[in-house]
Short mmCIF file of C-alpha atoms in Angstrom, two decimals:
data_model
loop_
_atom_site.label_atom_id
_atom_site.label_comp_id
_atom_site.label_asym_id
_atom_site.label_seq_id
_atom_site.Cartn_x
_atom_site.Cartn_y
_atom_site.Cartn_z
CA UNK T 1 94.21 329.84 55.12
CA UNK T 2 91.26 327.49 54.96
CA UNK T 3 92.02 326.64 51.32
CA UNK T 4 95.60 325.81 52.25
CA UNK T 5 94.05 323.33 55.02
CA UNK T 6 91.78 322.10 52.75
CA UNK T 7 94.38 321.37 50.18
CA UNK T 8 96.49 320.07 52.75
CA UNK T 9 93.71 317.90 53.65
CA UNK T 10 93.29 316.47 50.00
CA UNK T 11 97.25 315.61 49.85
CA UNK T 12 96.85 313.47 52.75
CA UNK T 13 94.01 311.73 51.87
CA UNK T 14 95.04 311.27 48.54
CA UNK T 15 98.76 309.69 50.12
CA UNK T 16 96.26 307.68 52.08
CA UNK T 17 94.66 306.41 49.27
CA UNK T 18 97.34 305.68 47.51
CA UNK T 19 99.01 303.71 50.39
CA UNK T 20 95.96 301.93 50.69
CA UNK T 21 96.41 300.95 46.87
CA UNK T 22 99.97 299.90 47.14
CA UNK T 23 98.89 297.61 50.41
CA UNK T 24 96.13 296.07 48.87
CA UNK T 25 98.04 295.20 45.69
CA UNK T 26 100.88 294.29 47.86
CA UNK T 27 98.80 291.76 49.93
CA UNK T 28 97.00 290.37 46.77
CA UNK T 29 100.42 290.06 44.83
CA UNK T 30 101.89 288.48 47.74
CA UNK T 31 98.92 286.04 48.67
CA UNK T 32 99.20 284.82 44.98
CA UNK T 33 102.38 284.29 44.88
CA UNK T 34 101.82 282.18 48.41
CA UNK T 35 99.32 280.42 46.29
CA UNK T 36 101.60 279.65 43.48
CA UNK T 37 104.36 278.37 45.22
CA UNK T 38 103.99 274.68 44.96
CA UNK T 39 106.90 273.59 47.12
CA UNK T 40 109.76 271.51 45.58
CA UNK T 41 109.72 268.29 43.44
CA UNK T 42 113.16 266.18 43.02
CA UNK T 43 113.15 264.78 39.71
CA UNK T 44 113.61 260.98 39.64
CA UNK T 45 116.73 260.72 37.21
CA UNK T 46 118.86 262.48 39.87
CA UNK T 47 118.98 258.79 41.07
CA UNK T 48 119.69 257.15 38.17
CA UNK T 49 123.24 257.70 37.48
CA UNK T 50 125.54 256.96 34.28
CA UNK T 51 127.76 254.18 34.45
CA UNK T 52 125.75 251.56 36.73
CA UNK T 53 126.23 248.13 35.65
CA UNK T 54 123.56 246.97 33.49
CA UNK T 55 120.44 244.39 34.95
CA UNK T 56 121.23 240.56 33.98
CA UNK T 57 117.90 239.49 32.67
CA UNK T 58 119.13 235.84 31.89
CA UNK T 59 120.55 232.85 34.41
CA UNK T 60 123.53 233.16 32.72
CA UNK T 61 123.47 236.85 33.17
CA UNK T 62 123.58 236.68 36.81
CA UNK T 63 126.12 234.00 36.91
CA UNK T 64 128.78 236.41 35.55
CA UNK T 65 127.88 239.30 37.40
CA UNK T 66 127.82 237.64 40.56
CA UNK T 67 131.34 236.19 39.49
CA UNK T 68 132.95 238.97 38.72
CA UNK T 69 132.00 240.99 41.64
CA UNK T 70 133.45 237.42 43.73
CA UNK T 71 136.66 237.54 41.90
CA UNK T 72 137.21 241.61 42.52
CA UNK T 73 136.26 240.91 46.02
CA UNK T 74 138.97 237.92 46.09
CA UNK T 75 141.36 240.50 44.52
CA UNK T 76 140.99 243.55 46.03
CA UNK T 77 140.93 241.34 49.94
CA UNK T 78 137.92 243.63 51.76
CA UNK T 79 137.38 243.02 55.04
CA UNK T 80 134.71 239.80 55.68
CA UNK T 81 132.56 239.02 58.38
CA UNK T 82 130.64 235.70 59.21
CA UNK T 83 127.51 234.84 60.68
CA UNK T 84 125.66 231.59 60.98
CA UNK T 85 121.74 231.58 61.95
CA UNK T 86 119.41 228.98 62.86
CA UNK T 87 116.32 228.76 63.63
CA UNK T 88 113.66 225.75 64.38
CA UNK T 89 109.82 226.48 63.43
CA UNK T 90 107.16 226.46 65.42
CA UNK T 91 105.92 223.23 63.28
CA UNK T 92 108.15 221.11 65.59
CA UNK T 93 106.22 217.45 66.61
CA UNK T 94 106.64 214.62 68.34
CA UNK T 95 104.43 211.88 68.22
CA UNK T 96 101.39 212.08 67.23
CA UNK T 97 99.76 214.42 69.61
CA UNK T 98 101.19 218.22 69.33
CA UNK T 99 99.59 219.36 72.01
CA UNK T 100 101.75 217.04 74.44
CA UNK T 101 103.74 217.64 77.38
CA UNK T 102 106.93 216.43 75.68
CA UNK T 103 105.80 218.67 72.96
CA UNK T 104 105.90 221.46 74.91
CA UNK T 105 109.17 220.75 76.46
CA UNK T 106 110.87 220.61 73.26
CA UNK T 107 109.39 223.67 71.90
CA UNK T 108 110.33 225.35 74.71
CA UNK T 109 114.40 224.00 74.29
CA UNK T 110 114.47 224.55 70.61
CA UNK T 111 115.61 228.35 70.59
CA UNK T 112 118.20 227.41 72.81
CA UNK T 113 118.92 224.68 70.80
CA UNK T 114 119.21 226.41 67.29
CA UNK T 115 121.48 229.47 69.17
CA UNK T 116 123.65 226.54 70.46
CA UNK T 117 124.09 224.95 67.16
CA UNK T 118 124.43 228.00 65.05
CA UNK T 119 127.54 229.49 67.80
CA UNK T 120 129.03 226.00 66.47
CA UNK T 121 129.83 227.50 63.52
CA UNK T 122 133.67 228.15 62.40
CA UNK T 123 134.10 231.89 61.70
CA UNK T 124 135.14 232.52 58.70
CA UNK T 125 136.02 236.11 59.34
CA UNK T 126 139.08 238.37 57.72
CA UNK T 127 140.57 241.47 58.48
CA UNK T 128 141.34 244.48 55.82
CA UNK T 129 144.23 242.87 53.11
CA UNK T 130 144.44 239.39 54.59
CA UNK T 131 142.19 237.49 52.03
CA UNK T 132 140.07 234.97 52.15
CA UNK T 133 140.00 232.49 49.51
CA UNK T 134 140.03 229.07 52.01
CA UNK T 135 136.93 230.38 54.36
CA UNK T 136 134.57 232.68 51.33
CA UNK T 137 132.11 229.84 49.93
CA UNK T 138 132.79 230.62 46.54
CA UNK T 139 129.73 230.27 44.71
CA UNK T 140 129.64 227.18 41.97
CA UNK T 141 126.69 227.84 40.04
CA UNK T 142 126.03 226.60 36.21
CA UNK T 143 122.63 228.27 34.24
CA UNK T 144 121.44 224.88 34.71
CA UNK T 145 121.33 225.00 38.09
CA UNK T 146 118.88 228.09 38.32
CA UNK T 147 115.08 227.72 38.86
CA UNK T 148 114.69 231.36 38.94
CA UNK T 149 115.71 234.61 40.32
CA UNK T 150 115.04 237.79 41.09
CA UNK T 151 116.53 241.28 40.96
CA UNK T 152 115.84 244.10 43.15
CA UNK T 153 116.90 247.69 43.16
CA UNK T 154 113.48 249.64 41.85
CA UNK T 155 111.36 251.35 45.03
CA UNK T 156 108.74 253.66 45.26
CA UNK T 157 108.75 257.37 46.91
CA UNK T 158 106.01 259.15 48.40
CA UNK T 159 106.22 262.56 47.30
CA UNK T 160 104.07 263.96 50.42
CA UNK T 161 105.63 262.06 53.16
CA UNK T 162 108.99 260.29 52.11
CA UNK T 163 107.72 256.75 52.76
CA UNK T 164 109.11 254.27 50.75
CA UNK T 165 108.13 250.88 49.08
CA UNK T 166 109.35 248.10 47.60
CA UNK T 167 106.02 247.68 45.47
CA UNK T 168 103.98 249.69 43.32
CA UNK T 169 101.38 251.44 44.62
CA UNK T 170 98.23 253.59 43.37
CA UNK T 171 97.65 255.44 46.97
CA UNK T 172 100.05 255.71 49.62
CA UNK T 173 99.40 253.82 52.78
CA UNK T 174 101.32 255.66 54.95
CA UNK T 175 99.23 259.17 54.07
CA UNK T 176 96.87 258.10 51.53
CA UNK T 177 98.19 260.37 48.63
CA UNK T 178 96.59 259.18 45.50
CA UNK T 179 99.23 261.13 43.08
CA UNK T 180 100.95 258.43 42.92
CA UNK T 181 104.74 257.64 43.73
CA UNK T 182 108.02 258.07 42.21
CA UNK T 183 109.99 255.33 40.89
CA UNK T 184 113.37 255.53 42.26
CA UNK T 185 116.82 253.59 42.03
CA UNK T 186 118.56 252.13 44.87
CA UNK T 187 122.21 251.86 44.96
CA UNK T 188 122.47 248.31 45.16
CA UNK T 189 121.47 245.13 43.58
CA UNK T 190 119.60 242.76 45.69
CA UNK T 191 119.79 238.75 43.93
CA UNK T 192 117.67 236.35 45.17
CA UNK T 193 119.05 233.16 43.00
CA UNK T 194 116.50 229.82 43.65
CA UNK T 195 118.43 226.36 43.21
CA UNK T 196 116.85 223.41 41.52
CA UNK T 197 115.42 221.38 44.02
CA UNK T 198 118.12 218.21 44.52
CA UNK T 199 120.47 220.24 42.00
CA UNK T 200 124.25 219.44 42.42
CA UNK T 201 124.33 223.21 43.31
CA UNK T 202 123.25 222.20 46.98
CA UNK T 203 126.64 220.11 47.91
CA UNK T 204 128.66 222.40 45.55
CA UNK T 205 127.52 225.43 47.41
CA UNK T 206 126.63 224.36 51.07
CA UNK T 207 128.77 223.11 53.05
CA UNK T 208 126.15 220.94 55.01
CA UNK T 209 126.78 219.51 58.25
CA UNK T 210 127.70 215.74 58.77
CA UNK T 211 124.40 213.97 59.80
CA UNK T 212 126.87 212.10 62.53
CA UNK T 213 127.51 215.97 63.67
CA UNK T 214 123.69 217.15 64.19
CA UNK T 215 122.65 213.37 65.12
CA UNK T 216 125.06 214.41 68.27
CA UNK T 217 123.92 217.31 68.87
CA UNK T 218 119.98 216.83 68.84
CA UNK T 219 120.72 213.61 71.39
CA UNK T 220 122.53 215.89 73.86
CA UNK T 221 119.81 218.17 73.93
CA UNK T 222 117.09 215.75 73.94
CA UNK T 223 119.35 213.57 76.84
CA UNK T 224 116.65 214.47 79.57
CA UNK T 225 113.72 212.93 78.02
CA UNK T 226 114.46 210.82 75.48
CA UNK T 227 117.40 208.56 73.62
CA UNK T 228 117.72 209.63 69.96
CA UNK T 229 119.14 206.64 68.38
CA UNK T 230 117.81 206.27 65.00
CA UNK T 231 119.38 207.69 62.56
CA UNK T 232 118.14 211.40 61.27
CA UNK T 233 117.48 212.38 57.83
CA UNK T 234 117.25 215.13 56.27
CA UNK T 235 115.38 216.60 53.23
CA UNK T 236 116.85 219.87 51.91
CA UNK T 237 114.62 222.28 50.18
CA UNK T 238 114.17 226.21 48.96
CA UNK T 239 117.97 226.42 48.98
CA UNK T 240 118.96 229.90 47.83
CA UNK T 241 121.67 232.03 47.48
CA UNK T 242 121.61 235.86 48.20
CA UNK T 243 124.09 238.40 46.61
CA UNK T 244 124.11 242.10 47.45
CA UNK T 245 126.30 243.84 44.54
CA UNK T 246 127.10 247.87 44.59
CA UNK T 247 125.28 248.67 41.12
CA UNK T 248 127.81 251.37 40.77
CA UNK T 249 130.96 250.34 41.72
CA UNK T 250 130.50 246.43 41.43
CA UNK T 251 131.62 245.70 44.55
CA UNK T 252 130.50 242.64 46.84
CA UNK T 253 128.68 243.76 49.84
CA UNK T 254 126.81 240.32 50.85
CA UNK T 255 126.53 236.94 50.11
CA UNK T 256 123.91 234.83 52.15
CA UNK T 257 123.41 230.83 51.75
CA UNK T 258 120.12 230.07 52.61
CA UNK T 259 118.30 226.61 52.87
CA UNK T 260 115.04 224.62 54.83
CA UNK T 261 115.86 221.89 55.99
CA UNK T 262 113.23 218.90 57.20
CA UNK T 263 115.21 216.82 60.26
CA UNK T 264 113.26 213.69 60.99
CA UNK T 265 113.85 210.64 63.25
CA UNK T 266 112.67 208.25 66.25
CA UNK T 267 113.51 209.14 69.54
CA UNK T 268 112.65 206.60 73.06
CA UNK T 269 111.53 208.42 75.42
CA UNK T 270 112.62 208.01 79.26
CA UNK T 271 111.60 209.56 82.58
CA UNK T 272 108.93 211.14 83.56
CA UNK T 273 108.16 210.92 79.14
CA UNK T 274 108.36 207.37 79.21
CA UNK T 275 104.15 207.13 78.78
CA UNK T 276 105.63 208.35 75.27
CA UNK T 277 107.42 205.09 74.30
CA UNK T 278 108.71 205.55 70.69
CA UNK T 279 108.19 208.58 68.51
CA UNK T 280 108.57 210.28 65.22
CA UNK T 281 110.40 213.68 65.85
CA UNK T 282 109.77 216.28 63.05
CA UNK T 283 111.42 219.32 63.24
CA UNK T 284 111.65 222.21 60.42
CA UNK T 285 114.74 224.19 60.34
CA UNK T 286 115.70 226.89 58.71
CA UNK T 287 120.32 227.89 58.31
CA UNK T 288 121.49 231.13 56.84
CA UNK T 289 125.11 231.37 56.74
CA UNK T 290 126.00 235.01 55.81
CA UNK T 291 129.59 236.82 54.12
CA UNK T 292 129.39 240.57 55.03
CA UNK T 293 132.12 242.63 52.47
CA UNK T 294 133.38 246.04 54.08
CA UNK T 295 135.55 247.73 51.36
CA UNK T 296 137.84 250.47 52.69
CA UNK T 297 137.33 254.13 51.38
CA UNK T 298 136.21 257.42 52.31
CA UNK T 299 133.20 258.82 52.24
CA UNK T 300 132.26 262.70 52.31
CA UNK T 301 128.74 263.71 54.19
CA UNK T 302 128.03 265.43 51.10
CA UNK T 303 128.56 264.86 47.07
CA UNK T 304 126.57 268.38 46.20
CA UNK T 305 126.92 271.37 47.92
CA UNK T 306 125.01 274.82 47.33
CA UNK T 307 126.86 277.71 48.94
CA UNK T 308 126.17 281.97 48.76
CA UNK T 309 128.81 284.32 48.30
CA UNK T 310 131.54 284.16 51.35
CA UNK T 311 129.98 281.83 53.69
CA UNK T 312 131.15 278.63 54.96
CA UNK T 313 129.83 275.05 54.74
CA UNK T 314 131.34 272.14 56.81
CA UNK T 315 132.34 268.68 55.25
CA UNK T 316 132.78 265.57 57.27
CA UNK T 317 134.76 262.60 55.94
CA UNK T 318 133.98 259.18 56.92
CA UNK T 319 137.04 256.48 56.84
CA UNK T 320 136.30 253.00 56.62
CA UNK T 321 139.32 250.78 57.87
CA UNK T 322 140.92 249.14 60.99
CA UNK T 323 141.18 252.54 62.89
CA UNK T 324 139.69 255.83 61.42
CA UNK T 325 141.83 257.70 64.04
CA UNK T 326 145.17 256.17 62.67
CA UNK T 327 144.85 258.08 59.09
CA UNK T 328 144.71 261.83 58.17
CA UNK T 329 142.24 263.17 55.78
CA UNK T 330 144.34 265.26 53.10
CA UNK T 331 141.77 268.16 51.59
CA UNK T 332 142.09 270.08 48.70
CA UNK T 333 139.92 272.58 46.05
CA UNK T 334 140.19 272.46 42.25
CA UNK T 335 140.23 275.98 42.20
CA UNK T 336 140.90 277.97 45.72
CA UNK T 337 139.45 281.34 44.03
CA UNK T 338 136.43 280.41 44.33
CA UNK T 339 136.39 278.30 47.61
CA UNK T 340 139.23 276.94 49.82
CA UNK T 341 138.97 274.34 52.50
CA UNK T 342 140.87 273.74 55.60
CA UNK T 343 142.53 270.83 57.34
CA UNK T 344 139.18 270.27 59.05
CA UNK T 345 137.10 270.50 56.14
CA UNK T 346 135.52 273.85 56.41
CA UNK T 347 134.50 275.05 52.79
CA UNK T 348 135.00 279.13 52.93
CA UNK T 349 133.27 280.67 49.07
CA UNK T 350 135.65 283.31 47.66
CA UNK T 351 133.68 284.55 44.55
CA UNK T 352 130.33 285.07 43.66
CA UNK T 353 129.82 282.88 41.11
CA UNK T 354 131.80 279.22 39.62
CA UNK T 355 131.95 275.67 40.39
CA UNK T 356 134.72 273.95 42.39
CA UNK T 357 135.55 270.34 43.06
CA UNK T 358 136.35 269.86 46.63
CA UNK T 359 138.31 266.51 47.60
CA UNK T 360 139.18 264.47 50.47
CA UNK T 361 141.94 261.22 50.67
CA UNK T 362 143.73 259.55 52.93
CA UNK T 363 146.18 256.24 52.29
CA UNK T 364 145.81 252.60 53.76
CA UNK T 365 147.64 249.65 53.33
CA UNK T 366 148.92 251.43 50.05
CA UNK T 367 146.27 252.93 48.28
CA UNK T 368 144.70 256.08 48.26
CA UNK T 369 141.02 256.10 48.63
CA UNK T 370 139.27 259.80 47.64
CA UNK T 371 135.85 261.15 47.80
CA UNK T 372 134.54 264.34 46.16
CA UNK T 373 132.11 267.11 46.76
CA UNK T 374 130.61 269.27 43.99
CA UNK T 375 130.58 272.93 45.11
CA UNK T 376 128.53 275.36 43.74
CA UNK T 377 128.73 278.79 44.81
CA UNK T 378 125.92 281.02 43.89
CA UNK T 379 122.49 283.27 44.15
CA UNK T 380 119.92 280.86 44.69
CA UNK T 381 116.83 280.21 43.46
CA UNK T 382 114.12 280.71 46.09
CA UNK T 383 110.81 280.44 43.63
CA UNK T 384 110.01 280.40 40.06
CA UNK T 385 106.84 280.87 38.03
CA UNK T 386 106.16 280.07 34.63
CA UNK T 387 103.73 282.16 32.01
CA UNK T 388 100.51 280.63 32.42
CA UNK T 389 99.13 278.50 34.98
CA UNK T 390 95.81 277.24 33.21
CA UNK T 391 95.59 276.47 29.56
CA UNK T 392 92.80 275.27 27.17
CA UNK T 393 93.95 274.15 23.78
CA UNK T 394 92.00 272.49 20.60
CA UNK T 395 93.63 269.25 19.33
CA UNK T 396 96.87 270.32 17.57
CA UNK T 397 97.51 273.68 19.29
CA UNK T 398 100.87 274.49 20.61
CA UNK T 399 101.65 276.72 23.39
CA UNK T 400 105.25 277.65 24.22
CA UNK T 401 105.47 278.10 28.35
CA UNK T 402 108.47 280.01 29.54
CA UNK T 403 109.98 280.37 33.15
CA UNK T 404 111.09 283.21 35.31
CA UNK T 405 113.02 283.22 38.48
CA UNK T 406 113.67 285.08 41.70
CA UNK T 407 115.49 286.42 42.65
CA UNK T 408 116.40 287.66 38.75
CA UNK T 409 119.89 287.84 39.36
CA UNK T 410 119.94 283.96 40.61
CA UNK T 411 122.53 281.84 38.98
CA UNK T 412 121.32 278.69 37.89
CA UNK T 413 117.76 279.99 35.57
CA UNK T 414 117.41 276.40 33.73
CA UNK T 415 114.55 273.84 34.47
CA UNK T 416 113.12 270.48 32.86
CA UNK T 417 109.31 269.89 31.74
CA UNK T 418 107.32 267.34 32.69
CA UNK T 419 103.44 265.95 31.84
CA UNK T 420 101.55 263.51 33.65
CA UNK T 421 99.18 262.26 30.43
CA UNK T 422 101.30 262.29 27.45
CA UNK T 423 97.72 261.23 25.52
CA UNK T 424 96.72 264.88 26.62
CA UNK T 425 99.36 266.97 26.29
CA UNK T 426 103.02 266.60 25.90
CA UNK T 427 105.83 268.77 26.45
CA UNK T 428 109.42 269.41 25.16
CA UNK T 429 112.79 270.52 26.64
CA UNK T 430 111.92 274.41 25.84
CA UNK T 431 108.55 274.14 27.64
CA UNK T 432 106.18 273.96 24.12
CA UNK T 433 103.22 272.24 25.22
CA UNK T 434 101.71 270.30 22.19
CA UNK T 435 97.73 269.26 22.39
CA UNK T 436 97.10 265.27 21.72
CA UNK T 437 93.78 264.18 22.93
CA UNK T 438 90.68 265.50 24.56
CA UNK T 439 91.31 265.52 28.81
CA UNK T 440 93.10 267.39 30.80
CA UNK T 441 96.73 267.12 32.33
CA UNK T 442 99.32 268.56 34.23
CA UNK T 443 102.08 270.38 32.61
CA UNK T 444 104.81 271.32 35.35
CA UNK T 445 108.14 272.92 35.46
CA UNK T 446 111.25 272.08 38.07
CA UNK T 447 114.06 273.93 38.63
CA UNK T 448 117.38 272.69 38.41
CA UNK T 449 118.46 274.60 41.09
CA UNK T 450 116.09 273.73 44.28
CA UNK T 451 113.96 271.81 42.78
CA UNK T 452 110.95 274.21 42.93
CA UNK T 453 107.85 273.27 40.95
CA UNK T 454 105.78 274.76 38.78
CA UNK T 455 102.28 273.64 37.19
CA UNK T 456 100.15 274.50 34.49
CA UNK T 457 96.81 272.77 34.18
CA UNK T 458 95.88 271.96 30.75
CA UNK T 459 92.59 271.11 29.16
CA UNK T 460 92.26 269.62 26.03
CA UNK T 461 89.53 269.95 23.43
CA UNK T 462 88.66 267.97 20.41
#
């Protein structure tokens, strides 16, 4: 009887033990894997897309592009918007002394002034298929004309915290990451085109007001303190044009006219300015008339879309013309065995596995405008790992990396290689890490499918 206790005894300690075993392992396997998990990476070429119009990197260049994407826009008859703004600097003077009562007075006028002049304006605005050809300034621009320009459409992502820059950057000034960022592509071209100073651009381009026009104006406003009688001249300078292009697509999306402008004259001063007597009257100005482009179309609030087997994702299609509420959205699927969608736009996955092409279109004033959504349905990756995660190598060595995924059954099981020091260590399509130069360097793997990340530290030796 005791025996039988005692054996009893050594059963359950031994299931203890073993339990134990099975925990610990369990908790070790499980913190490493925490450990190894290095979150996701998006891979900068998903934002470089095939197709995009190429960057002019000549006068002439940027001539045609910019009047091609005009022409389309004449064509195709977008909607366009107007704006006119003005605005007086600060650098305003009268007289001599700029720290003057009358001084202070017309500083104090000026914004009112410039809002005034600038609702002056004639708007030049066009609704969906009218046109526009007698109120677009239509830009009239020869290479000659060009003193330089510049092209923007290159920023910089913070792979930490998302914040984005316009310029290059070795730590990041929002978080101070010192990885550095990732050079991204926006979907737009941004032109900045600088006119010869005095070039016959300026008259061909600007409509500029008659000095009899702003010679009217100014004396109205300055009426309570002084007589502006001399006449006003003014000295045009920095006069640019803006262009805004869709890189993709070509379209016109902007056009801005911009230009400083120097207004001097005399002006007598009366009333309780009359201690004045006559002064010079500087003031700096600064006119951007604007073209805004809206094209019609349709626009889904996805283009990708990861689904699992038999569950349901929700679309939402944006119209752009003169009443969204007017126009019904027609949807369809390329292939309804593997997902349907209804008349609201509710994607319901049917099979396990394939790819469908979900699509939404609606007609106005003719055409039909479409948008498309890429639907995958599948078992998605949640992690991956790769075979080693620290490597040393002599100069020449080769080491061929390979990556698993989990779940195993998961779809998508494809992934591209990356290396932060070529000079150390480079890396090919099938993960075979090649040795260069003595250092060290990160070899990393990211998943197509969820972008999850994978790195391999490798050291170098000579």
């Amino acid at each position: 009887m005791n025996e039988k206790k005692d054996r009893s005894k050594l059963v359950f300690g031994a299931i203890i033990v073993v339990l134990c075993v099975f925990f610990v392992v369990g908790v070790v396997y499980g913190a490493n894997s925490l450990l190894e998990m290095e979150g996701t990476l998006e891979p900068a070429d998903k934002y470089v897309l095939d197709g995009y119009a190429a960057v002019p990197d000549s006068p002439q260049g940027v001539i045609e592009l910019v009047n091609t994407a005009v022409s389309n826009a004449v064509e195709a008859k977008p909607k366009l918007e107007s704006s006119d703004s003005i605005s007086i600097g600060d650098e305003l003077t009268i007289g001599e002394d700029g720290a003057s009562a009358v001084n202070t007075v017309a500083k104090f006028l000026k914004d009112n002034a410039a809002d005034e002049f600038a609702a002056s304006f004639v708007d030049l605005s066009a609704d969906f298929g009218v046109g526009f050809t007698d109120k677009l300034w239509i830009p009239q621009l020869n290479a000659a004309d060009i003193e330089s320009f510049e092209i923007k459409y290159i920023y910089y992502h913070c792979m930490q915290c998302g914040a984005d820059s316009d310029e290059e950057y070795e730590k990041c000034s929002e978080c101070g990451n010192e990885n550095g960022p990732q050079m991204r592509y926006r979907d737009d071209y941004s032109i900045t085109i600088n006119l010869v100073q005095g070039a016959p651009a300026l008259e061909n381009n600007f409509r500029l007001r008659e000095p009899a026009q702003v010679n009217e104006f100014i004396g109205d406003k300055f009426a309570s303190f002084a007589n502006v009688s001399a006449p006003i001249n003014f000295e045009y300078k920095n006069a640019r044009i803006f262009v805004r292009i869709n890189r993709h697509t070509g379209q016109l999306l902007e056009i801005k006219y911009i230009k400083d402008v120097d207004v001097t004259t005399k002006a007598e001063f009366i009333g309780d300015y009359a201690y004045v007597g006559e002064a010079d009257v500087y003031l700096p100005v600064n006119e951007e008339v604007g073209f805004r482009f809206t094209w019609p179309g349709v626009s889904l609030s996805a283009h990708e879309l990861s689904m699992d087997y038999k569950t349901t994702e929700a679309l939402k299609a944006t119209l752009t013309c003169d009443d969204p509420l007017l126009y019904d959205v027609t949807w369809t699927s390329s292939d309804e065995s593997i997902a349907t969608v209804d008349a609201d736009g509710y994607v319901n996955s049917n099979k396990a596995d394939g790819k469908v092409i979900i699509t939404a279109s609606y007609e106005f004033q003719g055409k039909t405008y479409t948008d498309e959504c890429e639907v995958f349905v599948k078992t998605s990756v949640e992690s991956i790992d790769i075979t080693k995660r620290d490597l040393v190598l002599a100069k020449g060595e080769t080491f061929e990396q390979t990556v698993s995924y989990s779940p195993k059954d998961s779809t998508v099981q494809t992934a591209k290689w990356y290396t932060t020091d070529e000079s150390v260590a480079t890396v090919d399509e099938n993960g075979v890490i090649t040795a260069v130069g003595a250092g060290t360097a990160d070899v990393y793997a990211v998943a197509d499918d969820g972008y999850f990340k994978a790195t391999c530290k490798v050291e170098v030796t000579e």
